[in-house]
């Protein structure tokens, strides 16, 4: 993706969204509106080009996904991110997708970010405070917590939508348990070769899993393993 010559970050963020629409990644008005409202530039470390369509390092052996992957996940989850619903973002990193979720579920819903690196939780909260959903953070319908994402966040379960931002060798059972009947989880699964899995829990509690696309994510692992050699 190109660097845009427009002066303001809002203009560049809008150009990024238009690019994703042009290539058919963003297909719905709702996802376009949310990605326009939540300025990605607030969630990418200084010195990195935030509107380029590629993943970026955010420190601690972690990354923020490329814009096209965030758009893909929002499109897959949008029916489960309606006002009043509950959403969980595992491996919330800089807080970008958690903020998008919060905007979609609104003040009557709950958006929860879980991240096991305390420094990233602290910085993600600061990022969110500068964003369009700062009021939801203050009101408590948006929160970010230090925890092992493989265990989810049972306090506010069940969730209509769960997003996992790192690749698990297999789908963690606690996340399946915390998915609401009728809900959907999007999670990259695999080690060397990974697939983005879409996990739908039917109303009777049974689970259906399909592969959406091949992906490459950092591993969903323990804090110690993630920081090894950092």
Tab-separated table of C-alpha atoms in Angstrom:
chain	number	residue	atom	x	y	z
A	1	UNK	CA	0.000	0.000	0.000
A	2	UNK	CA	1.241	3.469	-0.811
A	3	UNK	CA	2.025	6.354	1.502
A	4	UNK	CA	-0.554	9.056	0.969
A	5	UNK	CA	0.305	12.687	0.357
A	6	UNK	CA	-2.626	14.100	2.274
A	7	UNK	CA	-1.695	16.219	5.242
A	8	UNK	CA	-3.828	14.983	8.138
A	9	UNK	CA	-3.894	11.541	9.715
A	10	UNK	CA	-7.688	11.452	9.357
A	11	UNK	CA	-7.331	11.859	5.578
A	12	UNK	CA	-4.716	9.107	5.453
A	13	UNK	CA	-6.858	6.802	7.557
A	14	UNK	CA	-9.807	7.424	5.211
A	15	UNK	CA	-7.564	6.661	2.212
A	16	UNK	CA	-6.586	3.362	3.852
A	17	UNK	CA	-10.253	2.439	4.261
A	18	UNK	CA	-10.986	3.382	0.637
A	19	UNK	CA	-8.091	1.181	-0.488
A	20	UNK	CA	-9.531	-1.775	1.443
A	21	UNK	CA	-12.962	-1.118	-0.069
A	22	UNK	CA	-11.477	-0.906	-3.564
A	23	UNK	CA	-9.907	-4.348	-3.180
A	24	UNK	CA	-13.061	-5.907	-1.774
A	25	UNK	CA	-11.717	-6.503	1.741
A	26	UNK	CA	-14.210	-4.098	3.305
A	27	UNK	CA	-17.624	-4.980	1.903
A	28	UNK	CA	-20.047	-3.443	4.382
A	29	UNK	CA	-20.881	0.152	5.244
A	30	UNK	CA	-20.668	-0.633	8.965
A	31	UNK	CA	-17.045	-1.871	8.876
A	32	UNK	CA	-16.028	1.079	6.692
A	33	UNK	CA	-17.605	3.529	9.144
A	34	UNK	CA	-15.907	1.954	12.156
A	35	UNK	CA	-12.459	1.799	10.535
A	36	UNK	CA	-12.824	5.421	9.473
A	37	UNK	CA	-13.856	6.480	12.987
A	38	UNK	CA	-11.028	4.632	14.786
A	39	UNK	CA	-7.809	6.225	13.501
A	40	UNK	CA	-5.227	3.463	13.129
A	41	UNK	CA	-2.499	6.098	13.486
A	42	UNK	CA	-3.282	6.321	17.213
A	43	UNK	CA	-2.519	2.618	17.670
A	44	UNK	CA	0.778	2.132	15.816
A	45	UNK	CA	4.080	3.031	17.522
A	46	UNK	CA	5.748	6.220	16.356
A	47	UNK	CA	8.118	5.774	13.439
A	48	UNK	CA	5.997	3.088	11.761
A	49	UNK	CA	3.747	3.994	8.801
A	50	UNK	CA	0.312	3.191	10.287
A	51	UNK	CA	-1.715	3.290	7.085
A	52	UNK	CA	0.401	0.884	5.045
A	53	UNK	CA	-1.253	-2.504	4.542
A	54	UNK	CA	1.249	-4.629	6.435
A	55	UNK	CA	1.727	-5.809	10.026
A	56	UNK	CA	3.887	-3.653	12.301
A	57	UNK	CA	6.114	-4.493	15.249
A	58	UNK	CA	4.790	-3.068	18.523
A	59	UNK	CA	7.545	-4.349	20.823
A	60	UNK	CA	7.695	-7.387	23.156
A	61	UNK	CA	7.866	-9.749	20.131
A	62	UNK	CA	4.304	-8.723	19.271
A	63	UNK	CA	2.746	-7.149	16.185
A	64	UNK	CA	-0.339	-5.236	15.140
A	65	UNK	CA	-1.981	-7.042	12.232
A	66	UNK	CA	-2.159	-5.541	8.765
A	67	UNK	CA	-5.247	-3.398	8.082
A	68	UNK	CA	-6.617	-5.978	5.633
A	69	UNK	CA	-6.594	-8.642	8.367
A	70	UNK	CA	-8.412	-6.373	10.806
A	71	UNK	CA	-10.969	-5.582	8.110
A	72	UNK	CA	-11.357	-9.297	7.324
A	73	UNK	CA	-12.007	-10.144	10.979
A	74	UNK	CA	-14.471	-7.262	11.421
A	75	UNK	CA	-16.387	-8.413	8.346
A	76	UNK	CA	-16.491	-11.991	9.665
A	77	UNK	CA	-17.703	-10.845	13.091
A	78	UNK	CA	-19.937	-7.882	12.236
A	79	UNK	CA	-23.242	-9.719	12.791
A	80	UNK	CA	-21.966	-10.646	16.270
A	81	UNK	CA	-20.898	-7.077	17.081
A	82	UNK	CA	-24.351	-5.530	17.152
A	83	UNK	CA	-25.265	-2.881	19.767
A	84	UNK	CA	-25.577	-4.427	23.228
A	85	UNK	CA	-23.529	-7.536	22.464
A	86	UNK	CA	-20.383	-8.736	24.284
A	87	UNK	CA	-17.032	-9.035	22.480
A	88	UNK	CA	-13.639	-10.372	23.578
A	89	UNK	CA	-10.347	-9.442	21.889
A	90	UNK	CA	-7.583	-11.891	22.877
A	91	UNK	CA	-4.042	-10.561	22.422
A	92	UNK	CA	-5.369	-7.024	22.231
A	93	UNK	CA	-1.921	-5.482	21.703
A	94	UNK	CA	-2.175	-1.748	21.048
A	95	UNK	CA	-5.955	-1.799	21.523
A	96	UNK	CA	-6.990	-1.031	17.939
A	97	UNK	CA	-9.429	-3.863	17.303
A	98	UNK	CA	-10.765	-3.676	20.863
A	99	UNK	CA	-11.647	-0.046	20.141
A	100	UNK	CA	-13.383	-1.055	16.897
A	101	UNK	CA	-15.381	-3.680	18.792
A	102	UNK	CA	-16.381	-1.120	21.423
A	103	UNK	CA	-17.690	1.265	18.775
A	104	UNK	CA	-19.772	-1.512	17.202
A	105	UNK	CA	-21.332	-2.896	20.411
A	106	UNK	CA	-21.803	0.592	21.858
A	107	UNK	CA	-22.366	1.767	25.429
A	108	UNK	CA	-24.993	-0.929	26.127
A	109	UNK	CA	-22.551	-3.692	25.101
A	110	UNK	CA	-19.179	-4.777	26.455
A	111	UNK	CA	-15.842	-4.887	24.663
A	112	UNK	CA	-13.014	-6.588	26.544
A	113	UNK	CA	-9.353	-6.694	25.584
A	114	UNK	CA	-7.002	-9.265	27.120
A	115	UNK	CA	-3.220	-8.983	26.777
A	116	UNK	CA	-0.503	-10.654	28.884
A	117	UNK	CA	2.127	-7.932	28.470
A	118	UNK	CA	1.352	-5.279	31.129
A	119	UNK	CA	3.216	-2.547	29.259
A	120	UNK	CA	1.042	-3.109	26.185
A	121	UNK	CA	-2.112	-2.942	28.292
A	122	UNK	CA	-0.976	0.378	29.757
A	123	UNK	CA	-0.103	1.868	26.370
A	124	UNK	CA	-3.284	0.498	24.748
A	125	UNK	CA	-5.403	2.271	27.354
A	126	UNK	CA	-3.561	5.519	26.576
A	127	UNK	CA	-4.185	4.948	22.855
A	128	UNK	CA	-7.891	4.347	23.443
A	129	UNK	CA	-8.123	7.537	25.531
A	130	UNK	CA	-7.119	9.516	22.411
A	131	UNK	CA	-9.616	7.714	20.177
A	132	UNK	CA	-13.294	8.067	19.310
A	133	UNK	CA	-14.278	5.537	22.007
A	134	UNK	CA	-12.576	7.236	24.963
A	135	UNK	CA	-15.977	7.822	26.576
A	136	UNK	CA	-16.741	4.075	26.504
A	137	UNK	CA	-13.513	3.427	28.414
A	138	UNK	CA	-14.525	5.991	31.013
A	139	UNK	CA	-18.042	4.570	31.295
A	140	UNK	CA	-16.757	1.004	31.700
A	141	UNK	CA	-18.310	-0.662	28.649
A	142	UNK	CA	-14.756	-0.952	27.235
A	143	UNK	CA	-11.961	-2.450	29.331
A	144	UNK	CA	-8.492	-3.939	28.829
A	145	UNK	CA	-6.972	-6.450	31.243
A	146	UNK	CA	-3.633	-8.134	31.920
A	147	UNK	CA	-4.297	-11.866	31.627
A	148	UNK	CA	-3.386	-15.035	29.739
A	149	UNK	CA	-5.537	-14.816	26.641
A	150	UNK	CA	-5.672	-18.588	26.295
A	151	UNK	CA	-7.931	-18.533	29.348
A	152	UNK	CA	-10.142	-15.754	27.961
A	153	UNK	CA	-11.895	-13.434	30.412
A	154	UNK	CA	-14.598	-15.484	32.157
A	155	UNK	CA	-15.883	-12.569	34.269
A	156	UNK	CA	-17.900	-11.142	31.376
A	157	UNK	CA	-18.609	-14.345	29.439
A	158	UNK	CA	-20.403	-15.517	27.425
A	159	UNK	CA	-19.325	-13.512	24.354
A	160	UNK	CA	-21.189	-13.029	21.098
A	161	UNK	CA	-17.860	-12.417	19.340
A	162	UNK	CA	-14.319	-13.544	20.159
A	163	UNK	CA	-11.263	-12.505	18.153
A	164	UNK	CA	-7.846	-14.008	18.756
A	165	UNK	CA	-4.891	-12.011	17.429
A	166	UNK	CA	-2.225	-14.733	17.675
A	167	UNK	CA	-1.980	-18.278	16.358
A	168	UNK	CA	-2.801	-21.173	18.658
A	169	UNK	CA	-1.643	-24.741	17.904
A	170	UNK	CA	-5.245	-25.722	18.643
A	171	UNK	CA	-8.346	-23.795	19.701
A	172	UNK	CA	-8.203	-23.212	23.489
A	173	UNK	CA	-11.115	-24.930	25.206
A	174	UNK	CA	-11.799	-22.020	27.619
A	175	UNK	CA	-12.483	-19.773	24.617
A	176	UNK	CA	-14.954	-22.260	23.147
A	177	UNK	CA	-16.652	-22.451	26.546
A	178	UNK	CA	-16.859	-18.646	26.785
A	179	UNK	CA	-18.448	-18.336	23.329
A	180	UNK	CA	-22.186	-17.735	23.572
A	181	UNK	CA	-24.564	-20.107	21.764
A	182	UNK	CA	-25.193	-18.325	18.463
A	183	UNK	CA	-21.804	-16.614	18.761
A	184	UNK	CA	-18.725	-16.655	16.556
A	185	UNK	CA	-14.975	-16.799	17.164
A	186	UNK	CA	-12.263	-15.962	14.643
A	187	UNK	CA	-8.867	-17.465	15.490
A	188	UNK	CA	-5.669	-18.315	13.584
A	189	UNK	CA	-4.734	-21.957	14.201
A	190	UNK	CA	-1.486	-23.734	13.386
A	191	UNK	CA	2.263	-23.519	13.911
A	192	UNK	CA	4.338	-23.351	10.715
A	193	UNK	CA	1.233	-23.340	8.517
A	194	UNK	CA	-1.778	-21.457	9.855
A	195	UNK	CA	-5.412	-21.066	8.859
A	196	UNK	CA	-7.855	-18.427	10.020
A	197	UNK	CA	-10.633	-20.520	11.545
A	198	UNK	CA	-14.226	-19.387	11.924
A	199	UNK	CA	-15.840	-21.091	14.909
A	200	UNK	CA	-19.633	-20.911	15.123
A	201	UNK	CA	-21.400	-22.161	18.229
A	202	UNK	CA	-24.946	-23.219	17.400
A	203	UNK	CA	-27.869	-22.534	19.701
A	204	UNK	CA	-27.768	-26.144	20.915
A	205	UNK	CA	-24.128	-25.673	21.989
A	206	UNK	CA	-22.584	-27.698	19.176
A	207	UNK	CA	-19.602	-26.179	17.378
A	208	UNK	CA	-18.937	-25.850	13.663
A	209	UNK	CA	-15.449	-24.889	12.437
A	210	UNK	CA	-14.359	-23.846	8.953
A	211	UNK	CA	-11.174	-22.421	7.448
A	212	UNK	CA	-11.433	-18.931	5.949
A	213	UNK	CA	-7.922	-18.322	4.587
A	214	UNK	CA	-4.219	-19.053	5.116
A	215	UNK	CA	-2.549	-16.571	7.462
A	216	UNK	CA	0.692	-15.865	9.304
A	217	UNK	CA	0.429	-14.654	12.917
A	218	UNK	CA	2.791	-14.589	15.877
A	219	UNK	CA	2.140	-17.525	18.269
A	220	UNK	CA	-0.399	-17.434	21.079
A	221	UNK	CA	1.831	-18.429	23.939
A	222	UNK	CA	2.824	-17.661	27.511
A	223	UNK	CA	4.250	-14.285	28.488
A	224	UNK	CA	7.618	-15.890	29.313
A	225	UNK	CA	7.816	-17.652	25.947
A	226	UNK	CA	6.841	-14.485	24.079
A	227	UNK	CA	9.522	-12.440	25.825
A	228	UNK	CA	12.225	-15.111	25.382
A	229	UNK	CA	15.225	-13.531	23.611
A	230	UNK	CA	13.393	-10.194	23.474
